[in-house]
CSV table of C-alpha atoms in Angstrom, one decimal:
chain,number,residue,atom,x,y,z
A,114,MET,CA,56.8,76.8,254.9
A,115,LYS,CA,60.6,76.1,254.6
A,116,ALA,CA,61.9,74.4,251.4
A,117,TYR,CA,63.0,71.3,253.2
A,118,GLU,CA,59.5,70.8,254.6
A,119,ARG,CA,58.1,70.8,251.1
A,120,LEU,CA,60.7,68.3,250.0
A,121,LEU,CA,59.8,65.9,252.8
A,122,LYS,CA,56.2,66.2,251.6
A,123,TYR,CA,57.0,65.6,248.0
A,124,ALA,CA,59.6,62.9,248.5
A,125,VAL,CA,57.2,60.3,249.8
A,126,VAL,CA,55.1,60.6,246.6
A,127,ARG,CA,56.9,58.1,244.4
A,128,THR,CA,57.1,59.3,240.8
A,129,PRO,CA,59.6,57.0,238.8
A,130,SER,CA,59.4,57.6,235.1
A,131,ASP,CA,59.5,54.5,232.9
A,132,ASP,CA,62.0,54.4,230.0
A,133,ASP,CA,61.5,50.7,229.2
A,134,ASN,CA,57.8,49.9,229.0
A,135,SER,CA,56.1,53.1,228.0
A,136,SER,CA,55.9,55.3,224.9
A,137,THR,CA,53.4,57.8,226.4
A,138,VAL,CA,53.9,61.2,228.1
A,139,PRO,CA,53.9,60.9,231.0
A,140,SER,CA,55.6,57.6,230.9
A,141,SER,CA,54.1,56.6,234.3
A,142,ALA,CA,50.7,57.5,235.7
A,143,CYS,CA,52.1,58.0,239.2
A,144,GLN,CA,53.5,61.3,238.2
A,145,PHE,CA,50.0,62.7,238.2
A,146,ASP,CA,49.9,62.1,242.0
A,147,LEU,CA,52.5,64.7,242.6
A,148,ALA,CA,51.2,67.0,239.8
A,149,ARG,CA,47.7,67.2,241.4
A,150,LEU,CA,49.3,68.0,244.8
A,151,LEU,CA,51.4,70.8,243.2
A,152,GLU,CA,48.4,72.1,241.3
A,153,GLN,CA,46.5,72.6,244.5
A,154,GLU,CA,49.4,74.1,246.3
A,155,MET,CA,50.1,76.6,243.5
A,156,LYS,CA,46.5,77.8,243.7
A,157,GLU,CA,46.8,78.2,247.5
A,158,LEU,CA,49.9,80.3,247.0
A,159,GLY,CA,47.9,82.7,244.9
A,160,LEU,CA,49.4,81.9,241.4
A,161,SER,CA,47.1,82.6,238.5
A,162,ASP,CA,46.5,80.6,235.3
A,163,VAL,CA,47.3,77.4,237.2
A,164,ARG,CA,46.6,74.3,235.0
A,165,LEU,CA,47.5,70.7,234.9
A,166,ASP,CA,47.4,69.4,231.3
A,167,ASP,CA,46.8,65.8,230.0
A,168,LYS,CA,50.6,65.3,229.5
A,169,CYS,CA,51.2,66.0,233.3
A,170,PHE,CA,52.7,69.4,233.0
A,171,VAL,CA,51.8,71.9,235.7
A,172,TYR,CA,51.9,75.6,234.8
A,173,GLY,CA,51.2,78.7,236.8
A,174,ARG,CA,52.1,82.4,236.9
A,175,LEU,CA,52.6,85.2,239.5
A,176,PRO,CA,51.6,88.5,237.8
A,177,ALA,CA,54.0,91.4,238.0
A,178,THR,CA,54.0,93.9,240.7
A,179,PRO,CA,52.1,97.0,239.4
A,180,GLY,CA,54.5,99.2,237.5
A,181,LEU,CA,56.8,96.2,236.6
A,182,GLU,CA,54.7,94.7,233.9
A,183,ASP,CA,57.4,95.5,231.3
A,184,ALA,CA,60.2,93.7,233.2
A,185,PRO,CA,61.3,90.5,231.6
A,186,ALA,CA,59.0,87.6,232.4
A,187,LEU,CA,61.2,85.1,234.2
A,188,GLY,CA,60.6,81.4,234.3
A,189,PHE,CA,61.5,78.7,236.9
A,190,ILE,CA,61.2,75.0,236.0
A,191,ALA,CA,61.8,71.7,237.8
A,192,HIS,CA,60.8,68.2,237.1
A,193,MET,CA,58.5,65.9,239.1
A,194,ASP,CA,59.8,62.4,238.0
A,195,THR,CA,62.7,60.5,239.5
A,196,VAL,CA,64.7,57.6,238.1
A,197,ALA,CA,63.2,54.2,238.5
A,198,ASP,CA,66.2,52.6,240.1
A,199,PHE,CA,65.9,52.2,243.9
A,200,CYS,CA,62.3,53.5,243.8
A,201,ASP,CA,60.2,50.3,244.1
A,202,HIS,CA,58.8,50.8,247.6
A,203,GLU,CA,58.0,53.4,250.2
A,204,ILE,CA,60.5,56.3,250.5
A,205,ARG,CA,61.4,57.3,254.1
A,206,PRO,CA,63.3,60.5,254.4
A,207,VAL,CA,65.7,60.6,257.4
A,208,ILE,CA,66.8,63.9,259.0
A,209,THR,CA,70.2,64.1,260.7
A,210,LYS,CA,70.7,67.3,262.7
A,211,ASN,CA,74.1,68.7,263.3
A,212,TYR,CA,75.7,66.2,261.0
A,213,ASP,CA,79.4,65.6,262.0
A,214,GLY,CA,80.9,65.3,258.5
A,215,GLY,CA,81.8,61.7,259.0
A,216,ASP,CA,80.4,58.2,258.3
A,217,LEU,CA,76.6,58.0,258.5
A,218,ALA,CA,74.7,54.7,258.6
A,219,LEU,CA,71.7,54.9,256.2
A,220,GLY,CA,69.0,53.3,258.4
A,221,ASP,CA,69.3,49.5,258.6
A,222,SER,CA,70.3,49.1,255.0
A,223,GLY,CA,73.9,48.4,255.7
A,224,LEU,CA,75.0,51.3,253.5
A,225,ILE,CA,77.3,53.9,254.9
A,226,LEU,CA,77.4,57.5,253.6
A,227,SER,CA,81.1,58.2,253.9
A,228,PRO,CA,83.4,61.1,253.1
A,229,ASP,CA,85.8,58.4,251.7
A,230,ASP,CA,83.4,58.1,248.8
A,231,PHE,CA,81.9,61.7,248.8
A,232,GLY,CA,84.7,64.1,249.8
A,233,HIS,CA,82.3,67.1,250.0
A,234,LEU,CA,80.6,65.6,253.1
A,235,LYS,CA,83.2,67.1,255.4
A,236,GLU,CA,82.1,70.6,254.2
A,237,LEU,CA,78.6,69.8,255.3
A,238,ALA,CA,79.5,69.3,259.0
A,239,GLY,CA,77.2,71.2,261.3
A,240,ARG,CA,74.4,71.2,258.8
A,241,THR,CA,71.0,69.3,258.9
A,242,LEU,CA,71.4,66.4,256.5
A,243,ILE,CA,68.4,64.8,254.7
A,244,THR,CA,68.8,61.2,253.3
A,245,SER,CA,66.7,58.2,252.6
A,246,ASP,CA,66.9,55.1,254.8
A,247,GLY,CA,69.4,53.6,252.3
A,248,THR,CA,66.9,51.3,250.5
A,249,THR,CA,65.6,53.9,248.0
A,250,ILE,CA,66.5,57.2,246.4
A,251,LEU,CA,65.5,60.3,248.3
A,252,GLY,CA,64.0,62.1,245.2
A,253,ALA,CA,65.8,65.4,245.8
A,254,ASP,CA,66.4,65.2,242.0
A,255,ASP,CA,64.4,67.1,241.3
A,256,LYS,CA,61.8,67.6,244.1
A,257,ALA,CA,64.2,69.9,245.8
A,258,GLY,CA,64.0,72.2,242.8
A,259,ILE,CA,60.2,72.2,243.0
A,260,ALA,CA,60.3,72.9,246.8
A,261,GLU,CA,62.7,75.8,246.3
A,262,ILE,CA,60.7,77.4,243.5
A,263,LEU,CA,57.4,77.3,245.5
A,264,THR,CA,59.2,78.5,248.7
A,265,MET,CA,60.6,81.5,246.7
A,266,ILE,CA,57.1,82.3,245.5
A,267,GLU,CA,55.8,82.2,249.0
A,268,ASP,CA,58.7,84.3,250.4
A,269,ILE,CA,58.5,87.1,247.8
A,270,GLN,CA,54.7,87.5,248.4
A,271,ARG,CA,55.1,87.5,252.2
A,272,ASP,CA,58.0,90.0,252.1
A,273,LYS,CA,56.3,92.1,249.3
A,274,ILE,CA,59.4,92.0,247.1
A,275,PRO,CA,58.8,93.8,243.8
A,276,HIS,CA,58.9,91.5,240.8
A,277,GLY,CA,58.2,91.1,237.2
A,278,THR,CA,56.0,88.3,235.9
A,279,ILE,CA,57.2,85.0,237.3
A,280,CYS,CA,56.3,81.9,235.3
A,281,VAL,CA,56.4,78.4,237.0
A,282,ALA,CA,56.3,75.0,235.5
A,283,PHE,CA,56.8,71.5,236.7
A,284,THR,CA,57.5,68.8,234.1
A,285,PRO,CA,57.3,65.0,233.8
A,286,ASP,CA,59.7,62.6,232.3
A,287,GLU,CA,62.9,64.6,232.5
A,288,GLU,CA,64.8,61.5,233.5
A,289,VAL,CA,63.9,59.7,230.3
A,290,GLY,CA,64.5,62.7,228.2
A,291,THR,CA,61.1,63.0,226.6
A,292,GLY,CA,59.1,65.5,228.7
A,293,ALA,CA,60.4,68.8,227.4
A,294,SER,CA,59.3,67.9,223.8
A,295,GLN,CA,55.7,68.4,225.0
A,296,PHE,CA,56.4,71.6,227.0
A,297,ASP,CA,54.1,74.5,226.0
A,298,VAL,CA,56.7,77.2,225.5
A,299,GLU,CA,54.3,79.8,224.1
A,300,SER,CA,51.6,79.6,226.8
A,301,PHE,CA,54.3,79.4,229.5
A,302,GLY,CA,55.0,83.0,228.7
A,303,ALA,CA,58.5,83.5,230.0
A,304,ASP,CA,61.2,85.5,228.1
A,305,TYR,CA,64.0,83.6,229.9
A,306,ALA,CA,64.0,80.7,232.4
A,307,TYR,CA,66.1,78.7,234.7
A,308,THR,CA,65.8,75.0,235.6
A,309,LEU,CA,66.6,74.2,239.2
A,310,ASP,CA,68.0,70.7,238.6
A,311,GLY,CA,71.7,70.9,239.6
A,312,ASP,CA,73.8,69.8,242.5
A,313,THR,CA,75.6,72.2,245.0
A,314,GLU,CA,74.0,75.5,245.8
A,315,GLY,CA,75.6,78.2,243.7
A,316,GLU,CA,76.1,76.0,240.6
A,317,ILE,CA,75.4,77.8,237.3
A,318,GLN,CA,75.4,75.6,234.2
A,319,PHE,CA,74.9,76.5,230.6
A,320,GLU,CA,77.1,73.9,228.8
A,321,ASN,CA,75.7,70.4,228.7
A,322,PHE,CA,76.6,67.2,226.8
A,323,ASN,CA,75.6,66.5,223.3
A,324,ALA,CA,73.8,63.1,223.8
A,325,CYS,CA,72.6,60.0,222.1
A,326,LYS,CA,71.6,56.5,222.8
A,327,ALA,CA,73.3,53.6,220.9
A,328,GLN,CA,71.9,50.1,220.7
A,329,PHE,CA,73.8,47.2,219.2
A,330,ASP,CA,71.8,44.2,218.2
A,331,VAL,CA,73.8,41.1,217.5
A,332,LYS,CA,72.5,38.1,215.5
A,333,GLY,CA,74.4,34.9,216.1
A,334,PHE,CA,74.5,31.6,214.2
A,335,ASN,CA,73.7,28.8,216.7
A,336,VAL,CA,74.6,25.2,216.1
A,337,HIS,CA,75.5,22.3,218.4
A,338,PRO,CA,78.7,23.4,220.2
A,339,GLY,CA,80.2,20.0,219.4
A,340,SER,CA,80.0,20.8,215.7
A,341,GLY,CA,80.5,24.5,215.9
A,342,LYS,CA,84.0,24.6,214.3
A,343,ASP,CA,84.1,27.5,211.8
A,344,THR,CA,80.3,27.6,211.8
A,345,MET,CA,79.0,28.9,215.1
A,346,ILE,CA,78.8,32.7,215.7
A,347,ASN,CA,78.2,33.3,219.4
A,348,ALA,CA,76.3,36.5,219.7
A,349,SER,CA,77.3,37.1,223.3
A,350,LEU,CA,81.0,36.8,222.4
A,351,VAL,CA,80.5,39.3,219.5
A,352,ALA,CA,78.9,41.6,222.0
A,353,MET,CA,81.9,41.4,224.3
A,354,GLU,CA,84.1,42.1,221.2
A,355,ILE,CA,82.1,45.3,220.5
A,356,ASN,CA,82.7,46.6,224.0
A,357,SER,CA,86.4,45.7,223.8
A,358,LEU,CA,86.8,47.9,220.8
A,359,LEU,CA,85.7,51.0,222.7
A,360,PRO,CA,88.4,53.2,224.4
A,361,GLY,CA,88.7,51.6,227.8
A,362,MET,CA,89.2,54.8,229.8
A,363,GLU,CA,86.5,56.8,228.1
A,364,THR,CA,83.8,55.7,230.6
A,365,SER,CA,81.9,57.7,233.1
A,366,ARG,CA,84.3,56.6,235.8
A,367,GLY,CA,87.3,57.6,233.9
A,368,THR,CA,86.3,61.1,232.7
A,369,GLU,CA,85.5,64.5,234.2
A,370,GLY,CA,84.8,68.1,233.3
A,371,TYR,CA,84.5,68.5,229.5
A,372,GLU,CA,85.6,64.9,228.8
A,373,GLY,CA,83.0,62.7,227.0
A,374,PHE,CA,82.4,59.0,227.4
A,375,TYR,CA,80.6,55.8,226.3
A,376,HIS,CA,78.5,54.4,229.1
A,377,LEU,CA,77.2,50.8,228.9
A,378,MET,CA,73.7,51.0,230.4
A,379,SER,CA,72.6,47.4,230.0
A,380,MET,CA,73.5,44.1,228.2
A,381,SER,CA,71.8,40.8,227.5
A,382,GLY,CA,72.7,37.9,225.5
A,383,GLU,CA,72.8,34.2,224.6
A,384,CYS,CA,74.4,32.3,221.7
A,385,ALA,CA,71.7,33.2,219.2
A,386,LYS,CA,71.3,36.9,220.0
A,387,ALA,CA,72.6,39.7,222.2
A,388,GLN,CA,72.1,43.4,222.8
A,389,LEU,CA,74.2,46.2,224.2
A,390,ASN,CA,72.7,49.6,225.2
A,391,TYR,CA,74.9,52.7,225.6
A,392,ILE,CA,74.6,56.3,226.2
A,393,VAL,CA,77.2,58.5,224.5
A,394,ARG,CA,78.1,62.0,225.7
A,395,ASP,CA,80.5,64.8,224.7
A,396,HIS,CA,80.4,68.6,225.1
A,397,ASN,CA,82.3,69.2,221.9
A,398,LYS,CA,80.1,68.8,218.8
A,399,ASN,CA,82.9,67.5,216.6
A,400,PHE,CA,84.1,65.1,219.3
A,401,PHE,CA,80.5,63.9,219.7
A,402,GLU,CA,80.2,63.2,216.0
A,403,ALA,CA,83.6,61.4,216.1
A,404,ARG,CA,82.2,59.1,218.8
A,405,LYS,CA,79.2,58.2,216.7
A,406,HIS,CA,81.6,57.5,213.8
A,407,THR,CA,83.6,55.1,216.0
A,408,LEU,CA,80.4,53.2,216.7
A,409,ARG,CA,79.5,53.0,213.1
A,410,LEU,CA,83.0,51.8,212.3
A,411,ILE,CA,82.7,49.0,214.8
A,412,GLU,CA,79.4,47.9,213.2
A,413,LYS,CA,81.1,48.0,209.7
A,414,ASN,CA,84.2,46.1,210.7
A,415,LEU,CA,82.4,43.4,212.7
A,416,ASN,CA,80.0,42.8,209.8
A,417,GLU,CA,82.9,42.4,207.5
A,418,LYS,CA,84.5,39.9,209.9
A,419,TRP,CA,81.4,37.9,210.9
A,420,GLY,CA,79.1,38.4,208.0
A,421,GLU,CA,76.7,41.2,206.9
A,422,GLY,CA,73.7,41.5,209.3
A,423,THR,CA,75.5,40.1,212.3
A,424,VAL,CA,75.7,43.5,214.0
A,425,THR,CA,73.0,46.2,213.7
A,426,LEU,CA,73.6,49.6,215.3
A,427,THR,CA,70.8,52.1,216.1
A,428,ILE,CA,71.8,55.6,217.2
A,429,THR,CA,69.1,57.9,218.6
A,430,ASP,CA,70.0,61.5,219.2
A,431,GLN,CA,68.7,62.9,222.6
A,432,TYR,CA,69.8,66.5,223.1
A,433,LYS,CA,72.4,69.1,222.1
A,434,ASN,CA,74.7,71.4,224.0
A,435,MET,CA,72.7,74.6,224.8
A,436,ASP,CA,75.9,76.8,225.0
A,437,GLU,CA,75.3,78.0,221.5
A,438,ILE,CA,71.9,79.4,222.5
A,439,ILE,CA,73.0,80.9,225.9
A,440,ALA,CA,76.0,82.6,224.2
A,441,ASP,CA,73.6,85.2,222.8
A,442,CYS,CA,72.1,86.0,226.2
A,443,MET,CA,74.9,85.8,228.7
A,444,HIS,CA,73.1,88.2,231.0
A,445,LEU,CA,71.4,85.0,232.3
A,446,ILE,CA,74.8,83.8,233.6
A,447,ASP,CA,76.1,87.2,234.7
A,448,ASN,CA,72.9,87.8,236.7
A,449,ALA,CA,73.0,84.3,238.2
A,450,LYS,CA,76.6,85.0,239.4
A,451,THR,CA,75.4,88.4,240.9
A,452,ALA,CA,72.4,86.7,242.5
A,453,CYS,CA,74.7,84.1,244.2
A,454,GLU,CA,77.0,86.9,245.5
A,455,ASN,CA,74.0,88.9,246.8
A,456,ALA,CA,72.8,85.8,248.6
A,457,GLY,CA,76.2,85.1,250.2
A,458,VAL,CA,76.8,82.0,248.0
A,459,THR,CA,79.9,81.4,246.0
A,460,PRO,CA,79.0,81.1,242.3
A,461,ILE,CA,80.3,77.9,240.7
A,462,VAL,CA,80.2,77.9,236.9
A,463,LEU,CA,80.8,74.5,235.4
A,464,PRO,CA,79.6,72.2,232.6
A,465,ILE,CA,76.7,69.8,233.2
A,466,ARG,CA,77.9,66.2,232.9
A,467,GLY,CA,74.4,65.3,231.8
A,468,GLY,CA,71.4,67.2,230.5
A,469,THR,CA,68.3,69.0,231.8
A,470,ASP,CA,64.9,70.1,230.3
A,471,GLY,CA,66.6,73.4,229.7
A,472,CYS,CA,68.7,71.9,226.9
A,473,GLN,CA,65.7,71.2,224.8
A,474,LEU,CA,63.8,74.3,225.8
A,475,SER,CA,66.8,76.5,224.9
A,476,PHE,CA,66.6,75.1,221.3
A,477,ARG,CA,62.9,75.7,221.3
A,478,GLY,CA,63.2,79.4,221.9
A,479,LEU,CA,63.4,79.6,225.7
A,480,PRO,CA,67.0,80.2,226.8
A,481,CYS,CA,67.2,78.2,230.0
A,482,PRO,CA,70.4,77.6,232.0
A,483,ASN,CA,70.5,75.4,235.1
A,484,LEU,CA,71.0,76.2,238.8
A,485,GLY,CA,72.0,74.0,241.7
A,486,THR,CA,69.6,72.9,244.4
A,487,GLY,CA,72.0,71.9,247.1
A,488,GLY,CA,71.7,68.1,246.5
A,489,HIS,CA,74.3,65.5,245.9
A,490,ALA,CA,74.8,61.8,244.8
A,491,TYR,CA,71.7,61.7,242.7
A,492,HIS,CA,70.2,58.5,241.2
A,493,GLY,CA,71.0,56.2,244.0
A,494,PRO,CA,70.5,55.4,247.7
A,495,TYR,CA,73.4,57.7,248.8
A,496,GLU,CA,71.4,60.8,247.6
A,497,HIS,CA,71.5,63.6,250.1
A,498,ILE,CA,70.8,67.3,250.6
A,499,THR,CA,71.0,69.8,253.5
A,500,VAL,CA,68.4,72.1,254.9
A,501,GLU,CA,70.9,74.9,254.7
A,502,GLY,CA,71.8,74.2,251.1
A,503,MET,CA,68.1,74.4,250.1
A,504,ASP,CA,67.7,77.7,251.9
A,505,LYS,CA,70.7,79.1,250.1
A,506,SER,CA,69.3,78.0,246.7
A,507,VAL,CA,66.0,79.7,247.6
A,508,ALA,CA,67.9,82.9,248.4
A,509,VAL,CA,69.7,82.8,245.0
A,510,ILE,CA,66.6,82.6,242.9
A,511,THR,CA,64.9,85.3,245.1
A,512,GLU,CA,67.9,87.5,244.3
A,513,LEU,CA,67.4,86.7,240.6
A,514,VAL,CA,63.8,87.9,240.8
A,515,LYS,CA,65.0,91.1,242.3
A,516,LEU,CA,67.7,91.7,239.6
A,517,TYR,CA,65.2,91.2,236.7
A,518,ALA,CA,62.7,93.5,238.4
A,519,ARG,CA,65.3,96.3,238.2
């Protein structure tokens, strides 16, 4: 089976994780629907030690070719959940053969996938493009990674490619940042691993953001507006003031590469109370701490201005930059570059403007950089991927298996 055929099968199984209304792992029971499907498929592919645990992690292993038992055990990991946005009804993948690189109507949604918005589309001309119908996400993040890993497993067995032990795992709740904390690193059994959770085929990533969530709760003082002179404290206006004190260009729209940002995720408010929810990101550890200091300074100054207890800031750390771990095993990056070249793919080493399960796993003793899957425009209805990009990603990880077997 080709990788894209697997993606089409997985994409229609809706698996949105739930960051708002759940404190369990998995955060949504629907993730078990895909997990059970994958458990069965892994058994059919001949993997051993296949198991689905009560936290919705699926594990399996392909034993080493005789004589290669001492080769490093190599892991491949992808996540089953998707974002909840644009995932509230049936997902209908759409295949466009011989895409012309220009504007493409996404079903009857009224949305247009355009190179004016996504410049790389011109480079995809001539390929077979997979999208949704424009009313949902596609789910290539990260079901493409799952499809590519299992296709690689099928290919190396069919072609009798010598290999060391290959460890496979599919995880829940990556999108809400909680899944990897429950990952069973010891029983997984890999010496090193790669997540397949990136974008363009050939991407190699081992530097990610330091990340936290920041929540401002604002308590107002509500009286009749006709008698509010020097008395009323409008919580919504204070919330607007908080946002105005942040650097205006340090948003996700205004930054790139290694530049960090403050991103306002949601806001709510009335006169008596208001709330702002941000995510804060920076690759540089010192810059990241400076960003948190800025938030605390805003809390301090506004409480001095409006009265103690008016503004309450809660900062929750999420993950750290794994580059300090990968720095001690750069063979993972060197071999990934070589694997790309052997597969006829240009290696693209760049920082992750986000995070992956590999961030947490690296700090838990499993060095785990990230590789591209061939997908683009994740987390929204413009998400797309190509058949050819998926095939190239399969070729890259197959070449990695060969390298570590040597």
